[in-house]
XYZ file of C-alpha atoms in Angstrom:
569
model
C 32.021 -11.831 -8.894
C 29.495 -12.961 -11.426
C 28.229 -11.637 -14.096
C 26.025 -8.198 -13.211
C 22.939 -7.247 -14.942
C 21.529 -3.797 -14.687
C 17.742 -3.051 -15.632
C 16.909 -0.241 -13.234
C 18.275 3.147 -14.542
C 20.662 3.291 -17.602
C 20.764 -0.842 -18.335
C 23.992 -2.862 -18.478
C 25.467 -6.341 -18.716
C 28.765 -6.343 -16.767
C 31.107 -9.739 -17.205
C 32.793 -11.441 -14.082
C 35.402 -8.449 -14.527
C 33.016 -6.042 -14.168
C 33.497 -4.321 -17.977
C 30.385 -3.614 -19.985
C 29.215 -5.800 -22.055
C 28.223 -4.576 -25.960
C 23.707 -5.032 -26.633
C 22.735 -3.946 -29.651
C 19.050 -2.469 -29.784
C 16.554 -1.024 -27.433
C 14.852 -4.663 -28.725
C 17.695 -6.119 -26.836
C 16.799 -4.607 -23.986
C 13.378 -5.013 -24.029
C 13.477 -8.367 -24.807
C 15.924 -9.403 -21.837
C 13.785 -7.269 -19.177
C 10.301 -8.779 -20.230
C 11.958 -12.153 -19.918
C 13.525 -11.659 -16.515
C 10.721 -9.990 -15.199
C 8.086 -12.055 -16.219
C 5.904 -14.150 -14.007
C 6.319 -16.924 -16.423
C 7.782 -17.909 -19.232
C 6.931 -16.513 -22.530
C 6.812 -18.217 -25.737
C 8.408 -16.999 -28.736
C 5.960 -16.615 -30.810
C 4.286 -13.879 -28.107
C 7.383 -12.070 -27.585
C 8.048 -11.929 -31.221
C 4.553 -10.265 -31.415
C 4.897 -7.703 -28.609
C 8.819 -6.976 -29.654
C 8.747 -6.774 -33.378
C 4.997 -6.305 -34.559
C 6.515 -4.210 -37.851
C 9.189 -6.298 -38.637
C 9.208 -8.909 -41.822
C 10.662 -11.846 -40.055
C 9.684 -11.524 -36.531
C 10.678 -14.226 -35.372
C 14.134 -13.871 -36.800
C 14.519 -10.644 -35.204
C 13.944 -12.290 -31.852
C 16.514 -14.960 -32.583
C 19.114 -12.149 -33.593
C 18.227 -9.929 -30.456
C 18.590 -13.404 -28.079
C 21.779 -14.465 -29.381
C 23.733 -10.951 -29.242
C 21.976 -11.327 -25.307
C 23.826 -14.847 -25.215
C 27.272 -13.196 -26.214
C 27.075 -10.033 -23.690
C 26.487 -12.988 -20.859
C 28.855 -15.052 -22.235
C 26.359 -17.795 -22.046
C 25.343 -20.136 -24.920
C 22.666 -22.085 -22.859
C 20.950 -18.719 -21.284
C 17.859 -17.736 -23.287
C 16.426 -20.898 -24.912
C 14.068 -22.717 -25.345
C 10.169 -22.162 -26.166
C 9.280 -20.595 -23.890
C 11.994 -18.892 -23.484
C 13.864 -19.798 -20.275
C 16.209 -17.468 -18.779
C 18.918 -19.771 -17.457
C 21.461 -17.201 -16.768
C 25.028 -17.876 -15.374
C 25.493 -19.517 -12.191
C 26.072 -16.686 -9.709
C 24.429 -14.073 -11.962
C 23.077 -10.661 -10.028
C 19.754 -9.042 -11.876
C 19.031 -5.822 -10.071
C 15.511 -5.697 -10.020
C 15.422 -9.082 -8.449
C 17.908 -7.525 -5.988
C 15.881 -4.810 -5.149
C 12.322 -7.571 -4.666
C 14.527 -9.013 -2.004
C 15.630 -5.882 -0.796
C 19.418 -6.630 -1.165
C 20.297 -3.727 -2.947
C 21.212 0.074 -2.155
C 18.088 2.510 -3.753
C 20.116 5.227 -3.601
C 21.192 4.554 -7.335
C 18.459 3.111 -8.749
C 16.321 4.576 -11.621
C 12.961 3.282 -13.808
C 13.025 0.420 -15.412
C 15.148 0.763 -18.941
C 15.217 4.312 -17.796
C 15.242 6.371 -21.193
C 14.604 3.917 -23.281
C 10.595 3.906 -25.065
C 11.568 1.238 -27.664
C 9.634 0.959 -30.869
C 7.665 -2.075 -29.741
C 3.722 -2.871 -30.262
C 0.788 -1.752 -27.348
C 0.906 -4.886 -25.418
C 4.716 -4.204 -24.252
C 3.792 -0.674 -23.866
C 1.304 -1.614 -21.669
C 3.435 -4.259 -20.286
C 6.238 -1.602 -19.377
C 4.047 1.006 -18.431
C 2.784 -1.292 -15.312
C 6.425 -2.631 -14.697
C 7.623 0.839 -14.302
C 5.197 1.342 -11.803
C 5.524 -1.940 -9.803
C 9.333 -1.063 -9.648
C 8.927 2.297 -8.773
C 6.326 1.904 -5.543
C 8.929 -0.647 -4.512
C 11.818 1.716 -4.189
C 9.642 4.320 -2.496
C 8.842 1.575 -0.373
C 11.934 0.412 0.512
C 13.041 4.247 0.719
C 10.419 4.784 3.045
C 10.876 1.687 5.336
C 15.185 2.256 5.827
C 14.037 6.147 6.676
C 12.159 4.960 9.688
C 14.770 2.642 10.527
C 17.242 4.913 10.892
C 14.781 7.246 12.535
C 14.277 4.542 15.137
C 17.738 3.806 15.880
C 18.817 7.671 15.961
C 20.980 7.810 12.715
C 19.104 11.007 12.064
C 21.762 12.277 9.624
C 21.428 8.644 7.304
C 17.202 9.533 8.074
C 17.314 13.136 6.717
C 19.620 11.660 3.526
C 16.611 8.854 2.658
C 14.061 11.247 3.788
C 15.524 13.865 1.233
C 15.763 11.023 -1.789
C 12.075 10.157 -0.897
C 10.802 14.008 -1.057
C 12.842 14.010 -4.870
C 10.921 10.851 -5.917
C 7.790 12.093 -4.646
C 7.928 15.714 -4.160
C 4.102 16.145 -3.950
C 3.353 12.854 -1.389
C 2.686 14.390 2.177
C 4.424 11.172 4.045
C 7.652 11.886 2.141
C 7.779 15.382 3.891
C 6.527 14.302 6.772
C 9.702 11.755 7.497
C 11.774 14.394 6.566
C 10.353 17.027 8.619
C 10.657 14.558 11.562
C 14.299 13.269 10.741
C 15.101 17.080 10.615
C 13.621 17.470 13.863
C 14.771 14.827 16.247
C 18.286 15.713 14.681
C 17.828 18.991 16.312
C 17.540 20.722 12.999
C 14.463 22.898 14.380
C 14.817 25.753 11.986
C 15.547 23.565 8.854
C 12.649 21.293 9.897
C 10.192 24.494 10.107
C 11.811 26.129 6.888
C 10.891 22.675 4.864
C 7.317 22.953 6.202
C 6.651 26.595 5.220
C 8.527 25.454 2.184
C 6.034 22.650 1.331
C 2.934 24.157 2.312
C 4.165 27.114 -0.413
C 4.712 24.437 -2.967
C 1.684 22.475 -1.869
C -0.520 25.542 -2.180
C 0.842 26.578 -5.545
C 0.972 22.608 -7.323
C -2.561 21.339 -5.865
C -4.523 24.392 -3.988
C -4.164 23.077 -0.520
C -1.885 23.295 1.524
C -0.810 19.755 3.430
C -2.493 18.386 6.300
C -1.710 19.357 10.004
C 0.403 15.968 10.432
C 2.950 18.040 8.555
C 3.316 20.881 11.163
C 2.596 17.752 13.817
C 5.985 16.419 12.906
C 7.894 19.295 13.649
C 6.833 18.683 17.450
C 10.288 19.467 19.457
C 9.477 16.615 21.715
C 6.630 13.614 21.660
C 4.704 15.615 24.052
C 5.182 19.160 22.705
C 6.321 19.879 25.775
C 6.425 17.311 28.311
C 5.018 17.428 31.681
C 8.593 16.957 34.240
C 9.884 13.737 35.472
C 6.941 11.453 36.899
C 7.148 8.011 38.122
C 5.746 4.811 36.244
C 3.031 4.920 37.724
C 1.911 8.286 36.297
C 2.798 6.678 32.940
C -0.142 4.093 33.283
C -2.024 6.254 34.691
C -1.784 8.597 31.577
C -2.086 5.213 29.028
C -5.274 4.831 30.464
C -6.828 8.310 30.548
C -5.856 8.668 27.171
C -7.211 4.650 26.004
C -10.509 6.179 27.680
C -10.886 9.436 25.733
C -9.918 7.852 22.461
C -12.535 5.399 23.272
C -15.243 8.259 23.957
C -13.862 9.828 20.732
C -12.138 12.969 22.273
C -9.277 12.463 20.024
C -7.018 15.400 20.761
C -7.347 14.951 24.564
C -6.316 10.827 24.004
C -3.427 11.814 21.803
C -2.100 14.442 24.030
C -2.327 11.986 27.101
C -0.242 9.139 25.243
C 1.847 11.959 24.067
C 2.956 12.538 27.738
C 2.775 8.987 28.693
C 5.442 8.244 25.914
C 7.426 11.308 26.977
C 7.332 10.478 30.364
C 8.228 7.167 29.915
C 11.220 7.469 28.035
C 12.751 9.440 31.199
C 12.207 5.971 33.235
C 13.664 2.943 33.577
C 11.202 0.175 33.012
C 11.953 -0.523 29.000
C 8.942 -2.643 28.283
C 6.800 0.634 29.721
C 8.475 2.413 27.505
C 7.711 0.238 24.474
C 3.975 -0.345 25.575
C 3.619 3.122 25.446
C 4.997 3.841 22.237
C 2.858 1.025 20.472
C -0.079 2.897 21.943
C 0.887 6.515 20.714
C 1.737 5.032 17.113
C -1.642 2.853 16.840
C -3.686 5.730 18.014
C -2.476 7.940 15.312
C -2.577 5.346 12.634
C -6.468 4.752 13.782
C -7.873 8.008 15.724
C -6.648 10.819 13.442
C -6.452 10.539 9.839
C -3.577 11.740 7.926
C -0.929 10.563 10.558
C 0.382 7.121 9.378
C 3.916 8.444 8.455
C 4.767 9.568 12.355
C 2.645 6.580 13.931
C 4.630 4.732 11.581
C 7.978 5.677 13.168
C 6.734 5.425 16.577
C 5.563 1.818 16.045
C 9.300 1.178 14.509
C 10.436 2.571 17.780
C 8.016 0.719 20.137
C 9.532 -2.624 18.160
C 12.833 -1.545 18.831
C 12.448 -0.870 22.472
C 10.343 -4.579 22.644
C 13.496 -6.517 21.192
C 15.579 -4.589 23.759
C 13.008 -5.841 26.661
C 12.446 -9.397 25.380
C 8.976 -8.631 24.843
C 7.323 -10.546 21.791
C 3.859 -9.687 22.441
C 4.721 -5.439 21.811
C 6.595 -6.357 18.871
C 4.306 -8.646 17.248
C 1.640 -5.639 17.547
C 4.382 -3.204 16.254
C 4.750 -5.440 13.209
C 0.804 -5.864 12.675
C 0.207 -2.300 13.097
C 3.525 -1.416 10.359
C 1.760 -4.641 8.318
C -1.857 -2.974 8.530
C -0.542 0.452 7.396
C 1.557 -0.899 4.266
C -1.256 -2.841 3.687
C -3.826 0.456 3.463
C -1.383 2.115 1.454
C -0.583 -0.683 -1.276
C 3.088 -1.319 -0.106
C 2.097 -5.464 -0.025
C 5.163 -6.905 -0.314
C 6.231 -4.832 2.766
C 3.213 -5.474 4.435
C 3.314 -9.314 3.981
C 7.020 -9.130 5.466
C 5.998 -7.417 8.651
C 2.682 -9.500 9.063
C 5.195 -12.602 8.508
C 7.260 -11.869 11.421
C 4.290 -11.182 13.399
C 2.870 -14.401 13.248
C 6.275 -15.771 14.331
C 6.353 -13.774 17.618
C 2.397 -14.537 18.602
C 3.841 -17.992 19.616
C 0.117 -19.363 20.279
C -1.116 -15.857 21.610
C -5.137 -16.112 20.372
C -5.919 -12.720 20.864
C -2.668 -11.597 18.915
C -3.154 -14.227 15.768
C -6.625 -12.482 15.662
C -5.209 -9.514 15.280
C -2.699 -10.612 12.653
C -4.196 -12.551 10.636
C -7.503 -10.321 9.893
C -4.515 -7.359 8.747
C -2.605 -10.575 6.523
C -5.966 -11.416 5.094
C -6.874 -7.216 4.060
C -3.621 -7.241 2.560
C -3.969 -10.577 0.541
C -7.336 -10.134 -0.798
C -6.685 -6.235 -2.014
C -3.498 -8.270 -3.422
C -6.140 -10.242 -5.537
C -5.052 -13.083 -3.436
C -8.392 -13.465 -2.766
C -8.740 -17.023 -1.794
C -5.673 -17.285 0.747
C -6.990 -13.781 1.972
C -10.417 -15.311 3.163
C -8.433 -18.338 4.686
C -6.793 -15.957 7.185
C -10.333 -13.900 7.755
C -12.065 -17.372 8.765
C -8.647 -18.157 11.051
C -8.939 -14.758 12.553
C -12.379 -15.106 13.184
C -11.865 -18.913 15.067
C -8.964 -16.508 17.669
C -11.293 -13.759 17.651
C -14.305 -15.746 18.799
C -12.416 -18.229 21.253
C -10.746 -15.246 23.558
C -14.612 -13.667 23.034
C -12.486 -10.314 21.370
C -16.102 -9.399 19.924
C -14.403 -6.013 18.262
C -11.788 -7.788 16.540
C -14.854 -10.552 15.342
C -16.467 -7.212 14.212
C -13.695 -6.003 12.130
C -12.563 -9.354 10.851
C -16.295 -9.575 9.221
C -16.806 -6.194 7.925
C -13.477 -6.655 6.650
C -13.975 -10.197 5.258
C -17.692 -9.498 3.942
C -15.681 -7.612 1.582
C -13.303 -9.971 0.432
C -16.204 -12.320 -0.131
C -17.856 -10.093 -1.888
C -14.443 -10.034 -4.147
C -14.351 -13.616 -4.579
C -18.009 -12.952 -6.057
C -19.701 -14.942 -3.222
C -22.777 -12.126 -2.404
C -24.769 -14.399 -0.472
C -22.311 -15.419 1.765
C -20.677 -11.340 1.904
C -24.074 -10.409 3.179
C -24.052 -13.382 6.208
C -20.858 -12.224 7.666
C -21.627 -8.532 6.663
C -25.382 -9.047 8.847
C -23.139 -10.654 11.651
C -21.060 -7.906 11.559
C -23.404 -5.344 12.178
C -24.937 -7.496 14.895
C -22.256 -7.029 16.975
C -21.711 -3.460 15.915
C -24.607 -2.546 17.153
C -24.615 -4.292 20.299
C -21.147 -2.607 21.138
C -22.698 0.675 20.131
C -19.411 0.941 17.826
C -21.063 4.072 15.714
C -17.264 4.987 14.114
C -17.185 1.346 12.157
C -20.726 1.094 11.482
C -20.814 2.452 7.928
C -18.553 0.486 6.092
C -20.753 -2.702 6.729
C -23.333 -1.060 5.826
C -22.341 0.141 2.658
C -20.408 -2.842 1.595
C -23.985 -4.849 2.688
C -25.992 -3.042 0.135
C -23.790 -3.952 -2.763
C -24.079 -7.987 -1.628
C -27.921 -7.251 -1.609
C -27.519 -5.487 -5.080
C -25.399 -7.963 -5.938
C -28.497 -9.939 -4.990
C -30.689 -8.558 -7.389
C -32.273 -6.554 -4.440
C -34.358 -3.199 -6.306
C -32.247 -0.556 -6.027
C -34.166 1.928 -4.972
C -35.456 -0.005 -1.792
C -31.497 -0.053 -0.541
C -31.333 4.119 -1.710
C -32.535 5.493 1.763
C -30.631 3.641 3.872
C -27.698 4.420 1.885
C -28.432 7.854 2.256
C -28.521 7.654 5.935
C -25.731 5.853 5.387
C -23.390 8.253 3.367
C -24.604 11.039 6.112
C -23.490 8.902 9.092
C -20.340 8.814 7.387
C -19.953 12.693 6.940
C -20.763 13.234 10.377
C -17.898 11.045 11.455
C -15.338 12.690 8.562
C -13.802 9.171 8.101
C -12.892 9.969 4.024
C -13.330 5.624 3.599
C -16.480 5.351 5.002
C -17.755 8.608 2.678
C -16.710 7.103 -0.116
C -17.243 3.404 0.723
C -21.104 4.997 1.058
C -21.158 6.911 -1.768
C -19.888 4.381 -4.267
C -22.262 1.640 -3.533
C -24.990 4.715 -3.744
C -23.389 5.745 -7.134
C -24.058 2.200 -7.946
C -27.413 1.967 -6.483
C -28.450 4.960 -8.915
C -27.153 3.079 -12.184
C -28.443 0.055 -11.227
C -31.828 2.379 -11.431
C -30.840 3.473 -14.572
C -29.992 7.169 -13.035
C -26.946 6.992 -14.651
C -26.227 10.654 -14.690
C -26.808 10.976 -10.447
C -24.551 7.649 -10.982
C -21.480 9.883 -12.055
C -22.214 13.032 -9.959
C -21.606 10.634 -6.865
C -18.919 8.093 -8.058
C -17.032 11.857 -8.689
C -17.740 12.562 -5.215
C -16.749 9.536 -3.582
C -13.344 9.718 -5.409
C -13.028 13.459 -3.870
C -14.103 12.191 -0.274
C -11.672 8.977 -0.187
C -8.778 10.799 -1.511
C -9.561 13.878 0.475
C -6.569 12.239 3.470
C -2.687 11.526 2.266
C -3.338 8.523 4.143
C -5.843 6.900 1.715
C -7.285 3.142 1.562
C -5.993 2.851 -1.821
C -8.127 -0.231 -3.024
C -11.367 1.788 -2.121
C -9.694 4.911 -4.182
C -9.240 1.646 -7.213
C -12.819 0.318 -6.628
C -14.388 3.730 -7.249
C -12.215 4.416 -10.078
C -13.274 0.887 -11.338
C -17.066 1.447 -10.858
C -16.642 4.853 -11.920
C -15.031 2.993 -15.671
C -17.797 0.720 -15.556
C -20.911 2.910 -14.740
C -19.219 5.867 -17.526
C -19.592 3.290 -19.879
C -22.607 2.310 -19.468
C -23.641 5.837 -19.907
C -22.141 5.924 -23.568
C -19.347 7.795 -22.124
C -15.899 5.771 -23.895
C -13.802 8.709 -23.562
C -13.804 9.295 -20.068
C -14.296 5.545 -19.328
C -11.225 5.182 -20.661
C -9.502 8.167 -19.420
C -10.419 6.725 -15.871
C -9.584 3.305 -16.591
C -5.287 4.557 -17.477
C -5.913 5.977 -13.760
C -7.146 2.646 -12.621
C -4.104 0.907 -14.119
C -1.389 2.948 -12.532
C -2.762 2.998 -9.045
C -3.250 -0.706 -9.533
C 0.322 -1.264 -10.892
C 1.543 1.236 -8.276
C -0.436 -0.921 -5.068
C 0.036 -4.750 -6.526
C -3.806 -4.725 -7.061
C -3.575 -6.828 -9.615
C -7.581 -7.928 -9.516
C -7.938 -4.449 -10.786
C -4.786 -4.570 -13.377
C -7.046 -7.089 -15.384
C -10.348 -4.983 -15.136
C -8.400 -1.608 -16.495
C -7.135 -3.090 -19.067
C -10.245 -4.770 -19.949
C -11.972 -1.037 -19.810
C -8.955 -0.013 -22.202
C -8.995 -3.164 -24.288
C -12.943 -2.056 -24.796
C -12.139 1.294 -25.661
């Protein structure tokens, strides 16, 4: 055993024996996690600044803090240098790093020098502030993704345990009941499951004035199909897949999902596995992409549909499980989880076109809100060549929309508004009304972007934001309603400008399962356009917002413009 460090929770240097090692100083502490945790190195002279901004000798009080460091790791090479350069002990555990790889129990884990605000100056603040954050999302995270694990392979007792950690973390996030309520459930716990629901809606009502979605009560579903329909034979399976494929398609949503509902049912009582898995992956996309709110139980289902795929050597179901898992991490902010899943994806499509196009438009989404902007458009443009050479026209569609707006990222307008005009090309021609808005909207910003006059590109986006509302997709209404928020200040109506970045925040945040870099691009145009409007104060109260969602999702494109709105301040 090596020597142990221990950042997360109460922090602690243990030697090869495991005792605790003696650190003088919140400093100390400080000082050893902004080193470790660090992108880069830092040079002494910074650290010195952002540690000890009140002391006389600064730069002796960083020596003093890094050589009591040296003796608790019993290392007189770690910490040197300038920058400094960790070069810990060969065989050395840090914690946090544990937990990035996800090697590490989260059971135990707290924040990040967890009681500890140490007297330091506002850039570590800030510095600690987003850390905290990072760290935090990633144990929910990895909370989240062992709970449907274990939900998948039936350990429903080790599911209700994570599932009752994750409610504690996050005791006002819908999905966090929502696994619970269904671990409860398949473990037979009926009345537990339904008290925890009455429970939460109680809580829900009395903490935020609403009570939670309907995916709440969804979950407590005794059976897939609520109840199922009798034994039928495979045949009735398919036939059921495509009945409901058909009304999802004409957008009679609760008659699809009750159809794949009984088709997953039903197939579970037969004996063709890959049936069974083909019909789970259909029941867990459709509620990830039909009905809004549902992520948490189509995320389970997908886990199981990838189970049941390994079981029947079949690739193609579980590289779709893993895109699908991928696409909703992605939407959520969970990109390191996301990346994982799209990772292993790509592995299985073993030269399957229509599958890479798939795969890499979701690895491209999640790059580009990861401000990996560049590497994000190189998967749109290799989505796009799949897309285009199987002639999969919707995924072309999507992969352009969805592209436009990483383009438009990367500050490329005139090229945003090509693909985004190509987009709705196709759109139209496949009469696809329910996507139709967000190129649109995210067309009118290239063109003001452009320079176009405003109040040309205000009617449209009217019709726009209406179209939107009439479909009650809470992205599209506030997709629309930004760029119309935006259209008004670029007029100069600055005050309609805040009445509708306001409600485009309510309208995208409306769902628990919320496109969280649309929820950080209205918070960021709602920074901007309040201080344009001589507004600092709430500017900047929106911009501290804009950092922790940002910290929270990895968005780190939007990390830099927060703190530029609270540098401004």
């Amino acid at each position: 055993m090596g020597v142990s460090i221990r950042l997360l929770g109460k922090p602690g240097i243990l030697n090869e024996r495991g005792e605790a090692q003696a650190v003088r100083g919140l400093q100390s502490w400080a000082l050893l996690a902004r080193i470790l945790l660090s992108e880069r190195p830092v040079r002494r002279r910074e650290l010195a600044s952002e540690l000890f901004p009140q002391a006389v000798d600064p730069l002796g009080s960083l020596r003093w803090c890094l050589a009591s460091l040296r003796r608790a790791l019993g290392s007189a090479e770690a910490l040197r240098g300038d920058p400094v350069e960790s070069n810990l002990p060969e065989g050395t555990e840090v914690d946090v790093r544990q937990l990035r790889e996800g090697h590490i129990d989260t059971g135990a884990l707290g924040d990040l020098l967890q009681g500890m605000e140490p007297q330091c100056g506002p850039e570590f603040a800030t510095w600690l502030l987003i850390e905290r954050q990072r760290i935090a999302a990633l144990i929910d995270a990895h909370i989240r993704q062992e709970t449907i694990q274990a939900v998948s392979v039936g350990d429903y007792d080790r599911a209700i345990r994570l599932a009752e950690r994750g409610v504690r973390r996050l005791p006002l996030d819908e999905g966090a009941h929502v696994l619970l309520v269904k671990s409860l459930t398949l473990a037979g716990r009926h009345e537990a499951a339904m008290d925890h629901v009455e429970a939460t809606e109680t809580a829900f009502l009395d903490e935020l004035g609403e009570k939670p979605s309907a995916a709440l009560r969804s979950a407590a579903r005794r059976t897939i199909a609520a109840p199922p329909g009798g034994v039928s034979p495979d045949a009735v399976v398919r036939s059921l897949l495509e009945s409901g494929r058909a009304a999802l398609s004409a957008g009679a949503v609760d008659a699809g999902l009750d159809c794949l509902r009984r088709a997953a049912a039903d197939a579970e009582k037969g004996s063709d596995s890959r049936l069974r898995a083909g019909t789970l992956l259909e029941l867990g996309t459709a509620l990830v992409h039909s009905v809004r709110g549902y992520d948490d139980e189509g995320s389970i289902l997908l886990r199981q549909a990838i189970d049941r795929a390994r079981e029947s050597s079949d690739p193609r179901t579980m590289a779709a499980g893993l895109r699908e898992l991928g696409y909703v991490d992605a939407l959520a902010g969970r990109r390191p989880a996301a990346a994982a899943h799209l990772s292993r994806a790509l592995e299985l499509a073993d030269g399957d076109e229509d599958s890479l196009a798939g795969i890499h438009s979701v690895i491209g989404f999640n790059l580009v809100d990861w401000n990996k902007v560049s590497e994000g458009l190189e998967h749109y443009a290799l989505s796009l060549e799949h897309a285009r050479s199987v002639e999969n026209s919707r995924r072309e569609a999507w992969t352009l929309g969805l592209g436009g707006w990483g383009h438009l990222r990367a500050g490329r307008p005139e090229v945003a508004k090509a693909w985004l005009s190509d987009c709705l090309a196709i759109v139209d021609d496949l009469r696809w009304v329910a996507f139709r808005p967000w190129p649109l909207a995210v067309l009118a910003e290239a063109r003001l972007g452009l320079e176009s006059d405003p109040g040309a590109l205000r009617p449209e986006l009217e019709e726009t934001f209406a179209l939107s509302c009439q479909l009650a997709d809470p992205c599209w209404e506030g997709a629309a309603a930004r760029t119309l928020a935006l259209a008004h200040a670029a007029g100069g109506d600055t005050a309609s400008a805040i009445d509708l970045i306001i409600e485009a925040r309510e309208r995208c945040t409306r769902e628990t399962d919320t496109y969280v870099a649309m929820h950080a691009a209205i918070l960021a145009s709602h920074a901007e356009i309040a201080r344009g409007a001589e507004r600092p104060a709430e500017s900047d109260l929106i911009a501290r917002e804009l950092l922790s969602l940002a910290a929270r999702a990895h968005m780190d494109g939007y990390l830099k413009q927060a703190l530029n709105f609270i540098g401004e301040a």
